[in-house]
CSV table of C-alpha atoms in Angstrom, one decimal:
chain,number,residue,atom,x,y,z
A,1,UNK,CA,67.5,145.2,0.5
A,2,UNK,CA,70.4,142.9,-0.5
A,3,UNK,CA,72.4,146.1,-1.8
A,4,UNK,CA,71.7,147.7,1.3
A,5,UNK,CA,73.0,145.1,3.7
A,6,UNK,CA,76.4,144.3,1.6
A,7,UNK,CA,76.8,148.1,2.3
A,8,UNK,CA,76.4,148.4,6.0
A,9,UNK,CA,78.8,145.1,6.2
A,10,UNK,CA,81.0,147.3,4.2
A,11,UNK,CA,80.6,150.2,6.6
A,12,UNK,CA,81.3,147.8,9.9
A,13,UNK,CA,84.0,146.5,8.4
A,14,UNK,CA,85.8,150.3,8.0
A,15,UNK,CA,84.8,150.6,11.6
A,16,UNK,CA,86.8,147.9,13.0
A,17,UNK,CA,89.7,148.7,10.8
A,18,UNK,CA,89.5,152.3,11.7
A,19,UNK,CA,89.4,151.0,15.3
A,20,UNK,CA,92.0,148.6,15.1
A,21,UNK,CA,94.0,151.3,14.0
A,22,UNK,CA,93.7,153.2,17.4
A,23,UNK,CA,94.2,150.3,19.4
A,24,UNK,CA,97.0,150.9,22.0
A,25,UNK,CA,98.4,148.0,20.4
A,26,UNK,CA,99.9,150.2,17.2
A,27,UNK,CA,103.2,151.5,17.4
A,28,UNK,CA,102.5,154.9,17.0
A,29,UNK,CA,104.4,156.6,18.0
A,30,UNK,CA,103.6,161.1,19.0
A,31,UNK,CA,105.4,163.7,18.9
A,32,UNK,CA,105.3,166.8,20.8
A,33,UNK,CA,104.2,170.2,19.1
A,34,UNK,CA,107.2,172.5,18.0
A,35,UNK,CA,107.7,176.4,18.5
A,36,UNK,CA,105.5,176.8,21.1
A,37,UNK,CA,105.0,180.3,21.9
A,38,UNK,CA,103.5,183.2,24.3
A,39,UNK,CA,102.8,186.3,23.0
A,40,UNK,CA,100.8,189.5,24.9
A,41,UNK,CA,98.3,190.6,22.6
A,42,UNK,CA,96.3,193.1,25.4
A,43,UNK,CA,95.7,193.7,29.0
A,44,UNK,CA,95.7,190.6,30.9
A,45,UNK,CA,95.7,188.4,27.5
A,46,UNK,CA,97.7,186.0,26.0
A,47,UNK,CA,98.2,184.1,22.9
A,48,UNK,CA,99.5,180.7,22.8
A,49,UNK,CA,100.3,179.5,19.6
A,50,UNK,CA,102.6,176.2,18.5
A,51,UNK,CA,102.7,173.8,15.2
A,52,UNK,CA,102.5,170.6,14.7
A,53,UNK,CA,105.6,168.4,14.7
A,54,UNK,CA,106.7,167.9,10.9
A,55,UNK,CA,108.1,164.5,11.8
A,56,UNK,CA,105.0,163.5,12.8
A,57,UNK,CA,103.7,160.0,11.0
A,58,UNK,CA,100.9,161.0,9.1
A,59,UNK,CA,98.1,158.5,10.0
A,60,UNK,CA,94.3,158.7,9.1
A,61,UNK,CA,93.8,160.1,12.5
A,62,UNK,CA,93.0,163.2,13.8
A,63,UNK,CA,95.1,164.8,16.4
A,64,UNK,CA,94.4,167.1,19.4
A,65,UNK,CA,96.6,168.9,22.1
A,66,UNK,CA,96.3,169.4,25.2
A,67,UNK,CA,97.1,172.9,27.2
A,68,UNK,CA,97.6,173.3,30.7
A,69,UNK,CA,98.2,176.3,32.3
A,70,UNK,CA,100.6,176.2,35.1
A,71,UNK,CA,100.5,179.9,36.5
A,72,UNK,CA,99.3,182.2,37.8
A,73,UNK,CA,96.0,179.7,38.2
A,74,UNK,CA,96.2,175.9,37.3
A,75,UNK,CA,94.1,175.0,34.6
A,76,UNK,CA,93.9,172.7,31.2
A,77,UNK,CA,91.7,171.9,28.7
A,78,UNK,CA,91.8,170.2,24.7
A,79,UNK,CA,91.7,171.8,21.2
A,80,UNK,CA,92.1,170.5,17.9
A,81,UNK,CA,93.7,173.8,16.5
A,82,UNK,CA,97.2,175.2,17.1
A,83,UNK,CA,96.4,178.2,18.6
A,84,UNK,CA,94.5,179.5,22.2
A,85,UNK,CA,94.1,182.6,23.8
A,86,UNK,CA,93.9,183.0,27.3
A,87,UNK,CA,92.2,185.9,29.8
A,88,UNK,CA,94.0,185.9,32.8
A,89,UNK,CA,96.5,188.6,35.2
A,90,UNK,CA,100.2,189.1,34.1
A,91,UNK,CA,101.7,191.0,37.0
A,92,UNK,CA,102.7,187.5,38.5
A,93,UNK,CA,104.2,186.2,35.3
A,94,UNK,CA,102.5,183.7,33.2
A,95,UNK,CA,104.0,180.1,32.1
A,96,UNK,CA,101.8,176.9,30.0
A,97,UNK,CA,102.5,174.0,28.9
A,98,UNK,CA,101.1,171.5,25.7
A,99,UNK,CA,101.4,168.4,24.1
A,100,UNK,CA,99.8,166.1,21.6
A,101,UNK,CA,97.4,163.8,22.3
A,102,UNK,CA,95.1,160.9,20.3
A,103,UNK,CA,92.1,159.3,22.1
A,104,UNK,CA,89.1,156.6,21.4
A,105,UNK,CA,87.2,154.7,23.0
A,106,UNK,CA,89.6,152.8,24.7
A,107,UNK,CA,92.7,154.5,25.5
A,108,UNK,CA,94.6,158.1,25.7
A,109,UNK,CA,98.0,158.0,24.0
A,110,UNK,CA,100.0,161.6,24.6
A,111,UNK,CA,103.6,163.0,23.6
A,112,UNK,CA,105.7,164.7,25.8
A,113,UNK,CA,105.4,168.2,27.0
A,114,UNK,CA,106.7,171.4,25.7
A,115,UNK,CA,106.5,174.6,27.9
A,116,UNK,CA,107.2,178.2,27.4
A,117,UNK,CA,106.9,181.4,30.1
A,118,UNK,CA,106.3,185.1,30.6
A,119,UNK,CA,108.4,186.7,33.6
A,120,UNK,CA,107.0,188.6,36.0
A,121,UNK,CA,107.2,192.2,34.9
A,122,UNK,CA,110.3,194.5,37.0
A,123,UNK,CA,109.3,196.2,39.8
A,124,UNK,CA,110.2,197.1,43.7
A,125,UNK,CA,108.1,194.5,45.7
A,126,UNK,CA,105.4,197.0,47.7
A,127,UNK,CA,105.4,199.6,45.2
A,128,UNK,CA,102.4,198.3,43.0
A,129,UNK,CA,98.9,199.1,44.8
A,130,UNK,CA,97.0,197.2,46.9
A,131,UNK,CA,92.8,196.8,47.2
A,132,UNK,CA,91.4,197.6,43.9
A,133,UNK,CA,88.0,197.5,43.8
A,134,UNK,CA,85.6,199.0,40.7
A,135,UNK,CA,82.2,199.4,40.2
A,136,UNK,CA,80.1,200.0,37.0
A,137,UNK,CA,76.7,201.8,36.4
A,138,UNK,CA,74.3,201.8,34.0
A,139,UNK,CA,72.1,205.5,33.0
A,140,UNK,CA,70.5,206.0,30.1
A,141,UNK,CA,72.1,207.7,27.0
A,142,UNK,CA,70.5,210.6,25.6
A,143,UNK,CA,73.4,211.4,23.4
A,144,UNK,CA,73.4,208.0,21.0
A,145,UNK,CA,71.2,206.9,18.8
A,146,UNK,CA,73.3,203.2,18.8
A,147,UNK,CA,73.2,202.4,22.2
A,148,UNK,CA,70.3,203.5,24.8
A,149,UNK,CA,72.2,202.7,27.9
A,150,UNK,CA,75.6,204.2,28.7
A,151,UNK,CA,77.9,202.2,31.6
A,152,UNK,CA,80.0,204.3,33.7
A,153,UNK,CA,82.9,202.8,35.8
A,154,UNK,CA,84.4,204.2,38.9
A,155,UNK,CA,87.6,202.4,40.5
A,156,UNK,CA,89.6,203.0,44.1
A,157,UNK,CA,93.1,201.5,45.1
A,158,UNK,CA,95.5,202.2,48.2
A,159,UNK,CA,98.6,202.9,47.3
A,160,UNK,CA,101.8,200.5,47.9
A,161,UNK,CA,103.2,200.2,51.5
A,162,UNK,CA,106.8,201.1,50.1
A,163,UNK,CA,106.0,203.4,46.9
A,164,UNK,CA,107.8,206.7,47.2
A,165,UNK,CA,106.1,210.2,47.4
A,166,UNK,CA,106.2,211.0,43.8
A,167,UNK,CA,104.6,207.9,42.5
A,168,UNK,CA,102.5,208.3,39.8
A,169,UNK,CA,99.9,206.1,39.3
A,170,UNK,CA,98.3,205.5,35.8
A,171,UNK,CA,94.6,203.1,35.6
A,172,UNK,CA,93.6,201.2,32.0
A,173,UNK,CA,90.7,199.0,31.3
A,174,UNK,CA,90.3,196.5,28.6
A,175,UNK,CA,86.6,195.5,27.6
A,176,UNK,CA,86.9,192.8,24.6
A,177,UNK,CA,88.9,194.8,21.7
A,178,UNK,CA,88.3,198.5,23.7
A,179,UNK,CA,91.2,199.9,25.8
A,180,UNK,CA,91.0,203.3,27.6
A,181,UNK,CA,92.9,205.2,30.1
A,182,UNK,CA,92.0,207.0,32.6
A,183,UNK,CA,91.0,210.8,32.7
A,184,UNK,CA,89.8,211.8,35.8
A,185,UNK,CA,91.6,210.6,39.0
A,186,UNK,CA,91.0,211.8,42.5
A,187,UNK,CA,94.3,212.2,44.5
A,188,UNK,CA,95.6,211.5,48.3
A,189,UNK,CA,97.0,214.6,50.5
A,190,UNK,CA,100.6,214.0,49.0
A,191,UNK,CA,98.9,214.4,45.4
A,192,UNK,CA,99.1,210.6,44.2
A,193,UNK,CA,96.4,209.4,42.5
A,194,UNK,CA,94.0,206.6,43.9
A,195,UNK,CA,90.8,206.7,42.3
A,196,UNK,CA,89.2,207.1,38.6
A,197,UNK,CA,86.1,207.8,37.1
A,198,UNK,CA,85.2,206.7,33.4
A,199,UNK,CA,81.4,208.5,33.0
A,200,UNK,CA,81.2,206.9,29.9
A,201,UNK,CA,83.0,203.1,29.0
A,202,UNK,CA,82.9,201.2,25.8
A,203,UNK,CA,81.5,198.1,28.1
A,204,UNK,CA,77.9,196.1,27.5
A,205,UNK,CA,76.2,196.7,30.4
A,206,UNK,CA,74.4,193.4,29.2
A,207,UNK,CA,77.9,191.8,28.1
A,208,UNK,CA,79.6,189.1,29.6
A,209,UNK,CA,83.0,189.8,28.8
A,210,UNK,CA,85.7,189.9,31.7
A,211,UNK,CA,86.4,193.1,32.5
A,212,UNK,CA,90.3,193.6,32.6
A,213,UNK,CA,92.0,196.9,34.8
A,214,UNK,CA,95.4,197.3,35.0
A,215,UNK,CA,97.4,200.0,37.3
A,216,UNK,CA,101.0,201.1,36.1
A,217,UNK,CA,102.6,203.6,37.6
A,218,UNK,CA,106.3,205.7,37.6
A,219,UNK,CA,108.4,207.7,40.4
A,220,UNK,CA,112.2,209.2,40.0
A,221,UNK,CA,113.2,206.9,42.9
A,222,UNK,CA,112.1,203.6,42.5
A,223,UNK,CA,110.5,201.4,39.5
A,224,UNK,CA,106.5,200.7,40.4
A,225,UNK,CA,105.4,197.3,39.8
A,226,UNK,CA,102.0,197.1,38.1
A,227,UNK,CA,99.1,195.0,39.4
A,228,UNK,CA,96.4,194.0,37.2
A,229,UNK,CA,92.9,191.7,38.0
A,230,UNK,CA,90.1,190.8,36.6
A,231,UNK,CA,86.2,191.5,36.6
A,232,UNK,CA,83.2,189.8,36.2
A,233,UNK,CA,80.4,192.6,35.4
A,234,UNK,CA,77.5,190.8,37.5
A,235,UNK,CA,80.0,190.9,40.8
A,236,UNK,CA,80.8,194.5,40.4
A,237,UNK,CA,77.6,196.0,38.2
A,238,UNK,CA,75.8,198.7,40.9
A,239,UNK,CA,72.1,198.0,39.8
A,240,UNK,CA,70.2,201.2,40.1
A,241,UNK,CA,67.2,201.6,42.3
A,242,UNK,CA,63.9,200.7,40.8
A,243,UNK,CA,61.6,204.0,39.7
A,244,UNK,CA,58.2,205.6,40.9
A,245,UNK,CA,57.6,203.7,44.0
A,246,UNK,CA,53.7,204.3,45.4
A,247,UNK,CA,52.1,203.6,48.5
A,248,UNK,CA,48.4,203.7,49.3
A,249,UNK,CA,46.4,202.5,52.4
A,250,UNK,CA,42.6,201.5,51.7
A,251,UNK,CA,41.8,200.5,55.5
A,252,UNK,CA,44.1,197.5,56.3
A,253,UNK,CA,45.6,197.1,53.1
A,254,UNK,CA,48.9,198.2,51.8
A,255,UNK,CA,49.5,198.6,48.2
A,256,UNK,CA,53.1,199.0,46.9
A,257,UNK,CA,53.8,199.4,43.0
A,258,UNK,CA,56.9,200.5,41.2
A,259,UNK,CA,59.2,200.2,37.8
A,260,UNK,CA,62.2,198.3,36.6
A,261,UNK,CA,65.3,200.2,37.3
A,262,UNK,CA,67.3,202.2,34.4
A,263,UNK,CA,68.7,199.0,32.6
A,264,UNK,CA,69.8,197.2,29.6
A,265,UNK,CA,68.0,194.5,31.1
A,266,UNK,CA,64.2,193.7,30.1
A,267,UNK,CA,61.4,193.9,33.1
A,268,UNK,CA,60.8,190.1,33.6
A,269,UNK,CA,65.1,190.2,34.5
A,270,UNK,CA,64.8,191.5,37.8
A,271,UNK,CA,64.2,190.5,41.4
A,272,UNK,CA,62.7,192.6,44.4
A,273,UNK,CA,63.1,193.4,47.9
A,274,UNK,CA,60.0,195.1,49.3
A,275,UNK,CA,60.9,196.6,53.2
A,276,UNK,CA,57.9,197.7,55.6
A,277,UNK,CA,59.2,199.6,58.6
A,278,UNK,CA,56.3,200.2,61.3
A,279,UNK,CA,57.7,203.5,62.8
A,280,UNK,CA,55.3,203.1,66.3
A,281,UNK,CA,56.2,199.5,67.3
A,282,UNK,CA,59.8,199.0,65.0
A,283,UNK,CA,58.7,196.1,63.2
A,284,UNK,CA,60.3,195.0,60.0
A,285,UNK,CA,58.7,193.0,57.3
A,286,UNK,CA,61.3,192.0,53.9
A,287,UNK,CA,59.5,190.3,51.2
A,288,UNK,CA,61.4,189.0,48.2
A,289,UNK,CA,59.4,189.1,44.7
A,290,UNK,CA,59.8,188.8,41.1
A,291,UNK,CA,56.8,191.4,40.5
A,292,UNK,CA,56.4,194.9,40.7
A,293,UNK,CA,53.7,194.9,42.8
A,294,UNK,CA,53.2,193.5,47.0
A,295,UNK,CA,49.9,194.0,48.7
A,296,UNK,CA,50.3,193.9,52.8
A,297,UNK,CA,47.9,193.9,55.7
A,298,UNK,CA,48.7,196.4,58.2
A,299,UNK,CA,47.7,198.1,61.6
A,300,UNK,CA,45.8,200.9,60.2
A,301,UNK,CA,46.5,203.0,63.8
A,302,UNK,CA,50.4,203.1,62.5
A,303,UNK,CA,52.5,205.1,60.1
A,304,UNK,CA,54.8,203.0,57.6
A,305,UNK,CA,58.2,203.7,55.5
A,306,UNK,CA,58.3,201.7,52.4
A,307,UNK,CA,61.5,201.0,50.1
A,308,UNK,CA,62.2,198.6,48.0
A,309,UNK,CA,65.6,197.7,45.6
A,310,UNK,CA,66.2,195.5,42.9
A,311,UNK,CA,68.6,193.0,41.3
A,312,UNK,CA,69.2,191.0,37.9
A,313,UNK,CA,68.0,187.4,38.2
A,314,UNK,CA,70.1,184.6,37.9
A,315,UNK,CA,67.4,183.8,34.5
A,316,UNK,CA,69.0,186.5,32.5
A,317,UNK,CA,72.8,186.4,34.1
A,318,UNK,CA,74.9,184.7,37.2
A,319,UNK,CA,73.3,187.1,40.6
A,320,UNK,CA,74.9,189.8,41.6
A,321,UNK,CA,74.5,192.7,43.7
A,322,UNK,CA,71.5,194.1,44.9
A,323,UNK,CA,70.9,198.0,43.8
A,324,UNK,CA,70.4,200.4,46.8
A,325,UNK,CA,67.4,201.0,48.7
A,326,UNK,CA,64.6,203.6,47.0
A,327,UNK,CA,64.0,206.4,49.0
A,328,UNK,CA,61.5,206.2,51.8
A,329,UNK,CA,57.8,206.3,51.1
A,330,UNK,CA,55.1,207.6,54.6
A,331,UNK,CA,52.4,206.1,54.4
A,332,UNK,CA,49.6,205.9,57.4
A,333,UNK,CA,48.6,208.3,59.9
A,334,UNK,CA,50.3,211.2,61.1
A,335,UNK,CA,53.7,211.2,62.7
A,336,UNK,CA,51.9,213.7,65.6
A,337,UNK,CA,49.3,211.6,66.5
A,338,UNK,CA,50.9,210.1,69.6
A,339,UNK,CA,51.8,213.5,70.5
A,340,UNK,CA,48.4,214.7,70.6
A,341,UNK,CA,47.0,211.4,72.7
A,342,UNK,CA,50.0,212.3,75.4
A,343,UNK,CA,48.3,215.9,75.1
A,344,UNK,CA,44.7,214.3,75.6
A,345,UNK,CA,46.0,212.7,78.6
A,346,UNK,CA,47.6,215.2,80.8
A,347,UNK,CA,44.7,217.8,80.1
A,348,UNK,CA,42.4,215.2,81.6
A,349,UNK,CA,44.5,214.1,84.1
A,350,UNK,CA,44.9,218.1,85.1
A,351,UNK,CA,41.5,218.1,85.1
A,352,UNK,CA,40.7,215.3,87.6
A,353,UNK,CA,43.9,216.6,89.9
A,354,UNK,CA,42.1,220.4,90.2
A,355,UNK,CA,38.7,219.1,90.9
A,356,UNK,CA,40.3,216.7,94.0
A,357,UNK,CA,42.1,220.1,95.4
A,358,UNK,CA,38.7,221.7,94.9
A,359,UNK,CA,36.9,219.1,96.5
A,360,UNK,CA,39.5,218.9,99.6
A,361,UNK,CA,39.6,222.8,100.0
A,362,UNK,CA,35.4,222.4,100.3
A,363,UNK,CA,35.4,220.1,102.8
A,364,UNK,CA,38.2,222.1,105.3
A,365,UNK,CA,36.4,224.8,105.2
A,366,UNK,CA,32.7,223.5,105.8
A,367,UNK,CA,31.6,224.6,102.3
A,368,UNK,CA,30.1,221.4,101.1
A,369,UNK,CA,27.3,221.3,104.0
A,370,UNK,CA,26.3,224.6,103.5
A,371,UNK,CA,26.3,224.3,99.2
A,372,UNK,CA,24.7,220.8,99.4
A,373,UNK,CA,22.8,220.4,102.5
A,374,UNK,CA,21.8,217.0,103.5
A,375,UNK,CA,18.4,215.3,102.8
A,376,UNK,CA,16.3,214.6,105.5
A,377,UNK,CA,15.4,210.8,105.6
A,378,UNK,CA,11.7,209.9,105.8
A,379,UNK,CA,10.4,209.1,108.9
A,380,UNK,CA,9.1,205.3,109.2
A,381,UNK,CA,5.2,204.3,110.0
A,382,UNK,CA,6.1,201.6,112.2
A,383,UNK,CA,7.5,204.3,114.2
A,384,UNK,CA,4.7,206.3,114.7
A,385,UNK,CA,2.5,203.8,115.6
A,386,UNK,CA,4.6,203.3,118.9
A,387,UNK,CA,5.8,206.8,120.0
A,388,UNK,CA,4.3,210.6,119.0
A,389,UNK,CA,6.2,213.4,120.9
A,390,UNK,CA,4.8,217.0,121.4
A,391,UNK,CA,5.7,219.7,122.6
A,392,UNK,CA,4.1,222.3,123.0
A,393,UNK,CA,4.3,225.6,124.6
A,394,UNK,CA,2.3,226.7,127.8
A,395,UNK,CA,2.3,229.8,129.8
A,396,UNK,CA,5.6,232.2,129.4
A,397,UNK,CA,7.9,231.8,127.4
A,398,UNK,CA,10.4,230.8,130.2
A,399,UNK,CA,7.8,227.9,131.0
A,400,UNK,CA,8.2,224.7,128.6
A,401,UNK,CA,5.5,221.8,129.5
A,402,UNK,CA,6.8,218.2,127.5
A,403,UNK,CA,3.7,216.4,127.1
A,404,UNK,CA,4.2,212.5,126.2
A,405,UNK,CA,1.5,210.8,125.1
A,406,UNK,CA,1.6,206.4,124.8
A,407,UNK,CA,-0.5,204.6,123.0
A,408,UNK,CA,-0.9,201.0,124.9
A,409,UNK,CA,0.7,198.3,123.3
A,410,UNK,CA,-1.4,195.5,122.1
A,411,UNK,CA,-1.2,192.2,122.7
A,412,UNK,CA,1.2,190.1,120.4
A,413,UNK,CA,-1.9,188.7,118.7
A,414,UNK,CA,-4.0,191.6,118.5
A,415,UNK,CA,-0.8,193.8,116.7
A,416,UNK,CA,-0.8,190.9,114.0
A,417,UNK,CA,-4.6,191.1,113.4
A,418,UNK,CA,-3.8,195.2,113.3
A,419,UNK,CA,-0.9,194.9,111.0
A,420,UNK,CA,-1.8,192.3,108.8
């Protein structure tokens, strides 16, 4: 234990010399980095690459450097080596800057900077194009036993405001070490291309690599500046639709199942948008899910259009687009039903108007007495107990005697003891 403890004073004791080195106190004096340097090494990349200053005081220390990048886009950041390489567009010129630096705990002691620049390259100002926008798709590749998924990329540009008639415009893509130019443009009405399609790419459609396009072009009348950018794959990857969507109805209930889209990307990587469209009433229903399955209670008396799409999740990579929608599934009754109701309707109302005519065209013309003859009502017993009327016949024919019998009205108190 004793040995132990002379050795950790030992120990703290290097500590606060080392320390005491650092201190701000110390005349130590840095130096900035010589033959600093930018060098294009591909499409839309630099290498930066300096060395240490030789009359730097050698020191137990370790040095760093700081970079800063000054344009096209601010930016800075530390490194211990000599040497960084940088992603970024070139078509507005390119310029950094980096010194040395030493830090601890208690202060940051720096040299002085040292910059270097890349122009801008030469061209006539609105000649280079304008609204360059790509896509990529993934489909599955038949044809290579390395890879199962094959990426495809399809870019569109306008052309330049000012670029003559003959320009000829020329598209290249850089995916990590992989350049390619393009092979199949489509072309504008004076023959100048302004689209290209790549059906097969050397990019990951899982990678995460910027993807770096660059547009050159040429004319006999004026020199075309070029116009590069830069693409993240999740903003501009086209996510396919997912597969065998089903729809069944068992009464009320809607069941919807389906399968991951063509992709790199495993099945637990994707998110869903399930869309019900009641095609009687117009109601919508969008429900968002992470499975491939939604069950839904419906009016069964309607008929339904199901679609659903699909995106990566933000588990597996940074969100992006959401994949078209699948084609329409009908589900529910038949889109003729209300047709045949209105059908139902008329005939009966065509009924009911005929028989009203019928019945009006009876009674102007004195049919309904004679085809339903009245009922006699029956005669009343307290009636005949106060008048009987004969007649009856006596002599010729042309001799009528009335004979009108009474029967004498009782008392009040005898027709009670009668009646009752």
């Amino acid at each position: 234990m004793i040995i132990v403890a002379h050795v950790l004073l030992i120990l703290l004791g290097a500590t606060e010399i080392l320390q005491a080195d650092l201190l701000p106190d110390e005349k130590i004096s840095l130096l900035p980095p010589v033959n600093f340097t930018i060098k294009v090494t591909g499409l839309a990349q630099v290498l930066l690459h300096w060395k240490p200053n030789p009359d730097q005081e050698q020191r137990n220390v370790n040095l760093e450097y700081q970079v800063k990048i000054n344009a096209p886009k601010e930016d800075d950041y530390e490194t211990r080596i000599t040497e960084s390489k940088c992603v970024t567009i070139l078509h507005k010129g390119f310029s950094a800057s980096v010194r040395t630096i030493l830090q601890n705990d208690h202060s940051l002691l720096a040299s002085s900077w040292v910059s270097a620049e890349l122009h801008a390259p030469p061209g006539s100002p609105g000649t280079s194009i304008v609204n360059l926008t790509c896509t990529t798709n993934t489909t599955e590749d038949n044809y290579s036993r390395l890879r199962s998924y094959q990426v495809s990329l399809h870019c569109t540009w306008l052309v330049g405001t000012d670029a003559p008639e003959d320009t000829r415009y020329f598209l290249y893509y850089r995916y990590g070490s992989w350049t390619e130019e393009c092979q199949e443009y489509s072309k504008d009405t004076l023959g100048r291309n302004i689209a290209c399609w790549f059906p097969r790419t050397f990019i990951l459609s899982k990678g995460r690599d910027w993807l770096v396009v660059l547009v050159n072009g040429s004319s006999k009348h004026s020199a075309i500046k070029p116009f590069d950018q830069l693409f993240a794959l999740h903003a501009i990857d086209q996510i396919n639709p997912p597969l065998n969507v089903t729809a069944e109805i068992e009464g009320t209930r809607l069941s919807i199942q389906w399968e991951k889209p063509v992709s790199a990307f495993p099945i637990h990587c994707f998110d869903y948008e399930v869309k019900i469209h009641n095609t009687r009433n117009g109601y919508l229903q969008i429900e968002k899910l992470m499975t491939n399955a939604f069950i839904s209670i419906i009016d069964d008396l309607s008929k339904y259009d199901v679609q659903v799409r699909a995106a990566v999740s933000s588990m597996c990579r940074e969100a992006g687009l959401w994949s078209e929608w699948s084609q329409p599934i009908y589900v529910g009754n038949d889109e003729h039903k209300p047709l045949r109701e209105w059908f139902l309707i008329v005939i009966m109302a065509t009924i009911c108007f005929i028989l009203l005519i019928l019945s009006l065209i009876c009674k102007i013309c004195h049919l309904w007495i004679k085809l339903f003859p009245p009922i006699p009502a029956p005669k009343s017993n307290i009636k005949d107990l106060f008048v009987t009327t004969n007649y009856e016949k006596a002599g010729s024919s042309e001799t009528e005697i009335e004979v009108i019998c009474y029967i004498e009205k009782p008392g009040v108190e005898n027709l009670e003891d009668s009646v009752f």
